[in-house]
Coordinates of C-alpha atoms in Angstrom, one line a residue:
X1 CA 169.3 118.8 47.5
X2 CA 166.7 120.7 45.8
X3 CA 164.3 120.9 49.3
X4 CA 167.8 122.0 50.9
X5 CA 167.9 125.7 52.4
X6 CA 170.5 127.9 50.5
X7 CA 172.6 128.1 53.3
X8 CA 173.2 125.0 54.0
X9 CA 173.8 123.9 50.8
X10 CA 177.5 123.2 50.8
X11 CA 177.2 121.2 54.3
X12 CA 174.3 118.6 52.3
X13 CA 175.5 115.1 51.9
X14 CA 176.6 113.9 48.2
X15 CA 173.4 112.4 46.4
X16 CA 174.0 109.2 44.3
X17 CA 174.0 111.1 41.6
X18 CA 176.5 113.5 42.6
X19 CA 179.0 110.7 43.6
X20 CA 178.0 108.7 40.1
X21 CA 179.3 111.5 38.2
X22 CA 182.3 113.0 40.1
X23 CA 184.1 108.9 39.9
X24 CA 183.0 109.4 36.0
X25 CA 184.8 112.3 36.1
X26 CA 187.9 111.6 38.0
X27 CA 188.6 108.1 36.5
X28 CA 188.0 110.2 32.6
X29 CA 190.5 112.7 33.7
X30 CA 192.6 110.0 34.9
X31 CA 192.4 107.8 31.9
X32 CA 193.2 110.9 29.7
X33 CA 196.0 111.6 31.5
X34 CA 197.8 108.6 31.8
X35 CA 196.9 108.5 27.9
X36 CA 198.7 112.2 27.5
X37 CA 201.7 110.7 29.9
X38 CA 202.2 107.4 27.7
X39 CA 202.0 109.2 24.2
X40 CA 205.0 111.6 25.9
X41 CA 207.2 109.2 27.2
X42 CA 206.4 106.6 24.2
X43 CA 206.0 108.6 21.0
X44 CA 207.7 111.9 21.9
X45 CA 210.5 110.5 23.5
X46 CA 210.5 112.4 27.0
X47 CA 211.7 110.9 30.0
X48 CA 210.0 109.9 32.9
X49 CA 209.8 112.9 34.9
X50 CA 208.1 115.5 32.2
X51 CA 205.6 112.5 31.6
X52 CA 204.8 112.9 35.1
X53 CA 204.5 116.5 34.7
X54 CA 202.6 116.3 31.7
X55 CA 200.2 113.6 33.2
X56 CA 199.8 116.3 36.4
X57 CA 198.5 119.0 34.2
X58 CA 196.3 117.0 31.9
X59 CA 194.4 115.9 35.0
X60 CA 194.4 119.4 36.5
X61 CA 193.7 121.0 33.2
X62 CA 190.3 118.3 32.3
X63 CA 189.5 119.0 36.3
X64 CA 189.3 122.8 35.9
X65 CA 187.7 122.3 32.5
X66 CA 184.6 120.1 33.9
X67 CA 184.1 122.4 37.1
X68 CA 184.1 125.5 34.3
X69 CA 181.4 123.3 32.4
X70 CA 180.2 121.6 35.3
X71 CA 176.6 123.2 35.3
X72 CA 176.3 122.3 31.6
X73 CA 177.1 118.6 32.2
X74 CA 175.2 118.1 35.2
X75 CA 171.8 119.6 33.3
X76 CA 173.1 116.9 30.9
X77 CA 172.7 114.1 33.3
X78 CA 170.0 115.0 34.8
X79 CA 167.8 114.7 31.4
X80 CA 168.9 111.8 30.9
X81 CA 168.1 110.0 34.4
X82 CA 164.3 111.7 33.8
X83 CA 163.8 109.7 30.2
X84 CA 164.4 106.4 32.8
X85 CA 162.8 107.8 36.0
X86 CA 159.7 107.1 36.6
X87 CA 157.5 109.5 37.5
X88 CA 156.3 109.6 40.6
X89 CA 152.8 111.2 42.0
X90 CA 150.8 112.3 45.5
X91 CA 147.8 110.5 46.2
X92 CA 146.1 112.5 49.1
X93 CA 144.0 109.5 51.3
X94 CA 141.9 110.1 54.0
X95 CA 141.6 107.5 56.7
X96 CA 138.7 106.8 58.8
X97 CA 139.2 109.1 61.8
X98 CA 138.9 112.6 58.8
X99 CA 143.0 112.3 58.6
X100 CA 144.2 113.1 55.2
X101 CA 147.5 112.1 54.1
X102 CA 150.1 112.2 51.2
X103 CA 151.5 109.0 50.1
X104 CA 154.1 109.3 47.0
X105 CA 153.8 106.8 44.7
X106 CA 155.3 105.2 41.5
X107 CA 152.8 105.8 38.6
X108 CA 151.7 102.8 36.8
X109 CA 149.7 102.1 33.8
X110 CA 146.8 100.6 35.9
X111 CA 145.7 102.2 38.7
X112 CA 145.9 100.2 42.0
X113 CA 143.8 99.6 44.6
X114 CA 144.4 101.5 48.0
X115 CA 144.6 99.1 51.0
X116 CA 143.2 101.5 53.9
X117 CA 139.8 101.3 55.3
X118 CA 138.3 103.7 53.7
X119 CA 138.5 104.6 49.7
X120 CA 141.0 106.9 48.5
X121 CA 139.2 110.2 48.1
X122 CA 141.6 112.3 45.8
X123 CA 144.7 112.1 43.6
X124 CA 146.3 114.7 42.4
X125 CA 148.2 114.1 39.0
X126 CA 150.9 115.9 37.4
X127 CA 152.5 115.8 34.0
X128 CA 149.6 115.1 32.3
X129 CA 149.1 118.7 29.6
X130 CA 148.4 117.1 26.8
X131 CA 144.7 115.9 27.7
X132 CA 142.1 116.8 30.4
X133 CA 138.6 115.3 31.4
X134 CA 135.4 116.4 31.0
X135 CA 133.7 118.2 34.2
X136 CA 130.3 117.1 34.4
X137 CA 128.9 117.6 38.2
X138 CA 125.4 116.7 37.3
X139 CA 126.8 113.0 36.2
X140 CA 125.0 110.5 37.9
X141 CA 127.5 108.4 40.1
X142 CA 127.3 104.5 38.9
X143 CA 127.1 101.7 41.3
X144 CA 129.6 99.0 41.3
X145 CA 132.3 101.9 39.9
X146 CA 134.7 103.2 41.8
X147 CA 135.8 106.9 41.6
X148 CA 138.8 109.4 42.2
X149 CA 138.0 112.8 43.0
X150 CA 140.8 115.1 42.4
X151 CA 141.4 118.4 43.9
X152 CA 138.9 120.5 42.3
X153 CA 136.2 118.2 43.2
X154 CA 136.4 116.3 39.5
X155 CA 135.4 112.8 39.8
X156 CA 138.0 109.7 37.7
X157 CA 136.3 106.3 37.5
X158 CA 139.1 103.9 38.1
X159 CA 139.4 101.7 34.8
X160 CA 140.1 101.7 31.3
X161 CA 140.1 105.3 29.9
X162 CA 137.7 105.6 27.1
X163 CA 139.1 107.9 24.3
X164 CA 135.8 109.3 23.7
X165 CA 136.2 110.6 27.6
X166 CA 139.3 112.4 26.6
X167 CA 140.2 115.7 25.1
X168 CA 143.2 116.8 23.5
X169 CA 144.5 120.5 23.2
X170 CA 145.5 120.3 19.6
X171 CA 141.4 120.1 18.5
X172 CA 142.1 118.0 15.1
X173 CA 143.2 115.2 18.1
X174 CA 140.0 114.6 18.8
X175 CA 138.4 113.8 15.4
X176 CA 137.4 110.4 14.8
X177 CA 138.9 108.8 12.0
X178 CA 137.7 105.8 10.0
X179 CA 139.2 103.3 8.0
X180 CA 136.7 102.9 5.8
X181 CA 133.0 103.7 4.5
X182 CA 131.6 100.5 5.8
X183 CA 132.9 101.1 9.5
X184 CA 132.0 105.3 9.0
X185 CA 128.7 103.9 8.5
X186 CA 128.6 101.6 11.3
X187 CA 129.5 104.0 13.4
X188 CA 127.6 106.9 12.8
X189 CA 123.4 105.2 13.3
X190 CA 120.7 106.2 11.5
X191 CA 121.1 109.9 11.1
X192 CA 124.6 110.8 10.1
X193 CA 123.3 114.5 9.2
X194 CA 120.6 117.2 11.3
X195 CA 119.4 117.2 7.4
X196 CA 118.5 113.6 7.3
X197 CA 116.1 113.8 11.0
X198 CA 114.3 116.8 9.8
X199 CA 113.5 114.9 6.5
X200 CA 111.3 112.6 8.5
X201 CA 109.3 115.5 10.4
X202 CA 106.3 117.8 10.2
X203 CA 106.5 121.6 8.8
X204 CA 105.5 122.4 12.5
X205 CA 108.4 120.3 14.3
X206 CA 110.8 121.7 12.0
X207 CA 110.1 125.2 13.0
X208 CA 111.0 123.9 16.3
X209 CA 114.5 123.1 15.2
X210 CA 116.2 123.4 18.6
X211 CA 114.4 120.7 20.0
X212 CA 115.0 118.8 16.9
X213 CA 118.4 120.0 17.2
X214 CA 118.8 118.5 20.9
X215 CA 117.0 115.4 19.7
X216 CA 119.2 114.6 16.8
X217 CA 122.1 115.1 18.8
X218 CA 120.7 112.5 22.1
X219 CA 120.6 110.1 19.1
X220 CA 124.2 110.5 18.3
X221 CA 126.9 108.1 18.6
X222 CA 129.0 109.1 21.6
X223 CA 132.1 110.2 20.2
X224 CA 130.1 112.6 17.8
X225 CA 128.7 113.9 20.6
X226 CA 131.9 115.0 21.7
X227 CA 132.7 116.5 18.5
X228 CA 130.1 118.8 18.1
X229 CA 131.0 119.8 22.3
X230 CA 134.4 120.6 20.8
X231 CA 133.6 122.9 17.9
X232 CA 133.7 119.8 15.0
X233 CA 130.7 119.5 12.7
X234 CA 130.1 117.4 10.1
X235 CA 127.9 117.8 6.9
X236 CA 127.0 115.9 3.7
X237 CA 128.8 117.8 0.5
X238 CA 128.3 116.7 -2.7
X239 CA 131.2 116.6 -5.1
X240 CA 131.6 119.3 -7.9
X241 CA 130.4 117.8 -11.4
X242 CA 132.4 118.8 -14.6
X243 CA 130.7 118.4 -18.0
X244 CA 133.7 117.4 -19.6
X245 CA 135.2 114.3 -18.1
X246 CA 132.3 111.3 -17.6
X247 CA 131.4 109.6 -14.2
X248 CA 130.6 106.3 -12.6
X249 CA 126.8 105.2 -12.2
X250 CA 124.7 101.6 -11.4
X251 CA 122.4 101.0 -14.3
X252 CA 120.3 98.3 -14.4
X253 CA 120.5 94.6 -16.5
X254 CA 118.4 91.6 -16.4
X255 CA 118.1 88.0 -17.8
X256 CA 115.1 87.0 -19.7
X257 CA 115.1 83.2 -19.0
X258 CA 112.2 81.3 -20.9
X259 CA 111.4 77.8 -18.6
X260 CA 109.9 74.5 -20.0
X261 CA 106.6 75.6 -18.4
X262 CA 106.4 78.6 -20.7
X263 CA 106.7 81.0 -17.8
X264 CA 109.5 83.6 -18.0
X265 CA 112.0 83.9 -15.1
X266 CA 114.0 87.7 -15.3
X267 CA 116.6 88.0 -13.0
X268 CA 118.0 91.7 -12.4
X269 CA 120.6 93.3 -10.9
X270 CA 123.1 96.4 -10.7
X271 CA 126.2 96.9 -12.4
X272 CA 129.0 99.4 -11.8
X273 CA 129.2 101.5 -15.4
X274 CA 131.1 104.3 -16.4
X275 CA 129.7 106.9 -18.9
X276 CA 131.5 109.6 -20.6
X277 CA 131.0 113.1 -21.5
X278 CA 129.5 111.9 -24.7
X279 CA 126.8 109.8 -22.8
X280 CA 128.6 106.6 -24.0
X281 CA 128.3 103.6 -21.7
X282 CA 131.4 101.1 -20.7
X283 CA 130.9 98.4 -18.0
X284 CA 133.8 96.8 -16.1
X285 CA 134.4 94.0 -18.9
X286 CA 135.1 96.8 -21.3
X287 CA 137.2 98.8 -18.9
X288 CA 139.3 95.9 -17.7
X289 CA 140.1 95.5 -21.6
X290 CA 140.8 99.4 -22.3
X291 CA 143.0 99.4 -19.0
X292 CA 144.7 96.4 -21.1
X293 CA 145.1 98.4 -23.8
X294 CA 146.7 101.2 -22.3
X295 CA 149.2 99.0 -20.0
X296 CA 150.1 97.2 -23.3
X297 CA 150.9 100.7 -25.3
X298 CA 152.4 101.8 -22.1
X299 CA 155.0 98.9 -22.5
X300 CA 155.2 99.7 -26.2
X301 CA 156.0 102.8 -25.6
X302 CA 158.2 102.0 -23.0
X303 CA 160.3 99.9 -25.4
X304 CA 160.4 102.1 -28.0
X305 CA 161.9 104.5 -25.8
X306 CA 164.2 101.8 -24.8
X307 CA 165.0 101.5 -28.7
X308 CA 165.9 104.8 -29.0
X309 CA 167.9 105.1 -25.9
X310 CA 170.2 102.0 -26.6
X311 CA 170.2 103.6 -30.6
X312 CA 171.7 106.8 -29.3
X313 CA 174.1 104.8 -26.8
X314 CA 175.3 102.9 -29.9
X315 CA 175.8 106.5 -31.5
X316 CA 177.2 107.8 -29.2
X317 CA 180.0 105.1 -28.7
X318 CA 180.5 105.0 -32.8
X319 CA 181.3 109.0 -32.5
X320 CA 183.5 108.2 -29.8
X321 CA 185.6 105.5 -31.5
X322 CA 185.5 107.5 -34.5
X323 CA 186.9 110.5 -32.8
X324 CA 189.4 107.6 -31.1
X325 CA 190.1 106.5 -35.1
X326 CA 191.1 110.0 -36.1
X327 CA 193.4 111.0 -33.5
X328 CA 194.6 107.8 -34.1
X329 CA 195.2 108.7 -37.7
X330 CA 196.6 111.6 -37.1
X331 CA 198.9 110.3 -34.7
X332 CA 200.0 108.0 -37.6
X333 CA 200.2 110.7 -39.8
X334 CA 202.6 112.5 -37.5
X335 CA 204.6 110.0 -36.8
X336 CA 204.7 108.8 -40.5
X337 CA 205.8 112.6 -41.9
X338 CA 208.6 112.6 -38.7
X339 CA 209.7 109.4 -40.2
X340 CA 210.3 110.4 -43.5
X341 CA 212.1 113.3 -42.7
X342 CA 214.1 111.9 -40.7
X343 CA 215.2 109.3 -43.1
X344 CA 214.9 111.7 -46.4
X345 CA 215.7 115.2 -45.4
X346 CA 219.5 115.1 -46.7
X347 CA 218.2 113.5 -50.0
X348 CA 215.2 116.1 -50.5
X349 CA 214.9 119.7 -51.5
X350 CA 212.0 121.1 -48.6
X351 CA 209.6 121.9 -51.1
X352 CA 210.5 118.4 -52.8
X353 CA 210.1 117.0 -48.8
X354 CA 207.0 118.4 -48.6
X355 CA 205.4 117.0 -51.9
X356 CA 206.5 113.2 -50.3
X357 CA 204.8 114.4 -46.9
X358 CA 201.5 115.4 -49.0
X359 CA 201.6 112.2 -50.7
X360 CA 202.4 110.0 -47.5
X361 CA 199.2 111.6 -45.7
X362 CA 196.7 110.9 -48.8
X363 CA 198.4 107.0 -48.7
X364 CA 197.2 106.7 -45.1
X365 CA 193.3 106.8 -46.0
X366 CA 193.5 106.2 -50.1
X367 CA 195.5 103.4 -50.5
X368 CA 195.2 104.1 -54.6
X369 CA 195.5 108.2 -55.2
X370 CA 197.4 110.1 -57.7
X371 CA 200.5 110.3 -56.3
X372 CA 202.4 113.6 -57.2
X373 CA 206.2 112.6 -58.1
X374 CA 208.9 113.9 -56.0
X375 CA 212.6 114.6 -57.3
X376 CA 215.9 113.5 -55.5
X377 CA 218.4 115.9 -55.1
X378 CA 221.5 113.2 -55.9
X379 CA 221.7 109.9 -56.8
X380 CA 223.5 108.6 -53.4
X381 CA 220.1 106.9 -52.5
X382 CA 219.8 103.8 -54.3
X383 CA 216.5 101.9 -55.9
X384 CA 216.7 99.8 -53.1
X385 CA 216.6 102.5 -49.9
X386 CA 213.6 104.0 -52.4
X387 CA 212.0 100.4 -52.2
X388 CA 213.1 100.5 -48.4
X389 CA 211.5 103.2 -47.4
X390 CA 207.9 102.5 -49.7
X391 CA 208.4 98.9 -47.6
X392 CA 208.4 100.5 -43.7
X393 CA 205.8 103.0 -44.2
X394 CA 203.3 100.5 -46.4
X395 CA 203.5 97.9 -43.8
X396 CA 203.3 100.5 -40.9
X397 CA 200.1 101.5 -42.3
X398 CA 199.6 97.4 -43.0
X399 CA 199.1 97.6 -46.8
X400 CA 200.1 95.1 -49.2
X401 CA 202.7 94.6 -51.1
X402 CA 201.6 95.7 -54.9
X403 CA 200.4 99.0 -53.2
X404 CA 203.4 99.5 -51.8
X405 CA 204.9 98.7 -54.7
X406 CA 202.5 101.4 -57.2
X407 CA 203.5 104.0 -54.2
X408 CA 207.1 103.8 -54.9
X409 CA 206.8 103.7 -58.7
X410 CA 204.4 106.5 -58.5
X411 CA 206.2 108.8 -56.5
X412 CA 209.6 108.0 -57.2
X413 CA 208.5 108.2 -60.8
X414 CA 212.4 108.5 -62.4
X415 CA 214.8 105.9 -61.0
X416 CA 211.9 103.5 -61.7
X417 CA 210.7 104.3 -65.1
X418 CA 212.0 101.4 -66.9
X419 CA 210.9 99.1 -64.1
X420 CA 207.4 97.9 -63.9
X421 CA 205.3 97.4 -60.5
X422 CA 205.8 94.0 -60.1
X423 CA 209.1 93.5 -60.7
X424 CA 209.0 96.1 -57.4
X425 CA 206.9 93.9 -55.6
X426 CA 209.3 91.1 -56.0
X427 CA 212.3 93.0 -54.6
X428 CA 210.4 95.2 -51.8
X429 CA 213.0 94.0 -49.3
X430 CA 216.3 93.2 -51.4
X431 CA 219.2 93.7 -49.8
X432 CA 222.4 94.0 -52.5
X433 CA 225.0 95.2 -49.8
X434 CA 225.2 96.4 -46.1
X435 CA 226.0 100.1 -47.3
X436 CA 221.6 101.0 -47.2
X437 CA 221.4 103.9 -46.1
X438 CA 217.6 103.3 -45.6
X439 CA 217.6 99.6 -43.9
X440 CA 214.6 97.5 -43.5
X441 CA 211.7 97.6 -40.7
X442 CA 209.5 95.4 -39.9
X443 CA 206.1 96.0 -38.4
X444 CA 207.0 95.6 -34.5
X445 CA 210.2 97.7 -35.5
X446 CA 208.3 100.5 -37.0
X447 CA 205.4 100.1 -34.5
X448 CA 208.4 100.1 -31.8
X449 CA 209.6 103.5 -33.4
X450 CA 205.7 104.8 -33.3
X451 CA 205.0 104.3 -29.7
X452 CA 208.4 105.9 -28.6
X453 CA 207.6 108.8 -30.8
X454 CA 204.1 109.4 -29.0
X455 CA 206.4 108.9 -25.8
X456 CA 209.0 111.5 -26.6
X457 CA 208.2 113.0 -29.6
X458 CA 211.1 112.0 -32.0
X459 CA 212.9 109.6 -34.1
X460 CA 215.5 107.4 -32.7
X461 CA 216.4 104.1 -34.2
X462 CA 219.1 103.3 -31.6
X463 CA 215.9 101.7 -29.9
X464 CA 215.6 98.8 -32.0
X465 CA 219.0 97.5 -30.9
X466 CA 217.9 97.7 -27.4
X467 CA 216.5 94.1 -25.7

């Protein structure tokens, strides 16, 4: 198709291609239309007939929409039968009668050998722009190697590529990089540095530093070589010294070692010490135990911090569950003042009222105050509904029973001024007839009554009759 004259485009044959992706096409138009068809007739509920409409102009509409995006799609496929094509390239042979010839050919990793009478003579590549090859005319051919001349005449031994032979557009591509100082020595001879062959000349050859220049660089290793080609030079620098820190030397150390023959034997070597700014000297012994040292405060530190973080984690949590405790309290609080009014409002003056809420809210975190003494406004509550009452909000707040008791004598100072605290512990819950207007809670009663006043906000005993 794409060798195809323009006019005669529309009379070409169908490629694979072509026919792959139309069927791909058709059967996904199809499959979405019968899907649009079924959802009609099934979910929507139309008959038989509209779903045939409907499936009609689905597969019309996704036609019209792939032929509007057709150009898009088919760019699509394309890329992606490239990334698993492989490429394919024109070797140009010559036979033995001067003939030359295009073969195309499936490129492989290895190049393979020709099987004509005569040696291929040319081979021109494509896709290759991220490297090219040297030209060197003036190379000597080897025997025994055999060659591919491309177009312009440049000769390809056929082979292993040697990355030294190679170079990359992007110039950093082509530096050499070692793994470590042993193999950067190895690697680069005798004379790493034009400074270190002039060291071992005359005054007169160094004046002739070209030549030196040319000679140093025939002694080169052969990827340097190609470095220096390329632009890339390397040189010796010498690291920046700072007075203030230290650095690391080799000093020397020997063993005297008297034998049994009186001679002396002294064995010497080098050893790695660091010296400081101060001229102080540590060896690796001492080193080993300051690193010690410091990876043991390191971990002291590192708990202490840990100390400190759980510390303010347990703070934290008490503030919390003291904030918890008061809004707790004054929940109580609330509920206990509602309660007493409730139960004491057509007994009580308000200022009177409000002299038993003050002494009600100073019970709930002092359970032994001085209690301010409130009077009644009639006598139609009896000692026992004032014993009552003491009794539900004591054991609401879970106090016992001769505090409750000094509450009630305390603030109900004048029906119980003849009668002594524990002769109003004893009684706390006598009954003397069914007429109380104050009757008797008990703990799951009153704490029945509290959780229904967080709930709703008011008093209502009818509850406590209820399963």
């Amino acid at each position: 198709m794409r060798n195809t004259p323009q006019r005669l485009r529309s009379f070409a044959p169908p490629t694979r291609d072509k026919i792959f992706i139309w069927s791909a096409v058709v059967a996904g138009c199809c499959i979405m239309a019968l899907l649009g068809r079924h959802a009609a007739i099934h979910r929507f509920g139309t008959d038989q007939f509209t779903g045939n409409v409907l499936f009609a102009v689905f597969f019309v509409l996704s036609i019209g929409l792939y032929c509007g995006f057709q150009s898009v799609i088919e760019d699509v496929f394309n890329r992606l039968s490239t990334l698993f094509r492989r490429r394919e390239v024109m070797a140009i042979a010559e036979t033995t009668t001067g003939e030359q010839i295009a073969i195309p050919s499936v490129e492989e990793p290895e190049p393979a050998m020709m099987g004509y009478s005569a040696p291929v003579q040319g081979v021109v590549a494509e896709n290759c722009p991220e490297m090219t090859f040297p030209n060197d005319y003036n190379e000597e051919i080897e025997e025994d190697v055999e060659y591919l001349t491309l177009e312009d005449v440049t000769r390809i031994k056929i082979g292993a590529i040697d990355i030294d032979d190679v170079v990359f557009d992007n110039l950093e591509d082509n530096i050499t990089e070692y793994s470590s100082l042993q193999e950067r020595d190895e690697a680069r001879g005798d004379y790493p540095y034009f400074e270190d062959y002039i060291g071992g000349h005359g005054l007169e050859d160094v004046l002739e530093s070209d030549t030196l220049y040319n000679e140093w660089v025939s002694l080169q290793p052969k990827h340097i070589r190609k470095e220096l080609e390329l632009g890339i030079y390397r040189v010796r620098a010498y690291p920046k010294s700072d007075a203030s820190i230290g650095c690391f030397t080799k000093t020397a150390k020997e063993n005297r070692i008297k034998q049994d023959d009186g001679k002396i034997r002294i064995e010497e070597w080098e050893e790695e010490a660091y010296i400081d700014a101060n001229g102080d000297v540590y060896y690796s012994d001492q080193i080993e135990a300051a690193l010690q040292a410091l990876k043991t405060d390191k971990q002291h530190s590192e708990i202490q911090k840990q100390l400190l973080l759980q510390h303010e984690q347990c703070n934290a949590a008490h503030a919390e569950l003291a904030e918890e405790d008061m809004k707790f309290s004054l929940a109580q609080i609330e509920f206990i003042c509602a309660y007493i009014t409730f139960m004491m409002q057509p007994y009580l003056e308000a200022d009177e009222l409000q002299k038993l809420h003050h002494n009600a809210k100073i019970w709930t975190v002092n359970a032994m105050p001085p209690f301010t003494p409130v009077n009644l406004r009639s006598n139609h509550l009896t000692k026992e509904d004032l014993k009552h009452l003491g009794y539900n909000v004591g054991k609401f707040l879970r106090l016992q029973g001769g505090v409750i008791a000094r509450f009630v004598k305390k603030v109900f100072e004048k029906p119980f001024e003849n009668t002594h605290i524990r002769t109003i512990e004893q009684k706390l819950r006598e009954k003397k007839s069914n007429k109380e207007r104050i009757p008797i809670h008990t703990n799951d009663q009153m704490d029945k009554l509290f959780k229904h006043f967080q709930r709703y906000g008011n008093i209502n005993l009818d509850i406590l009759n209820r399963a």
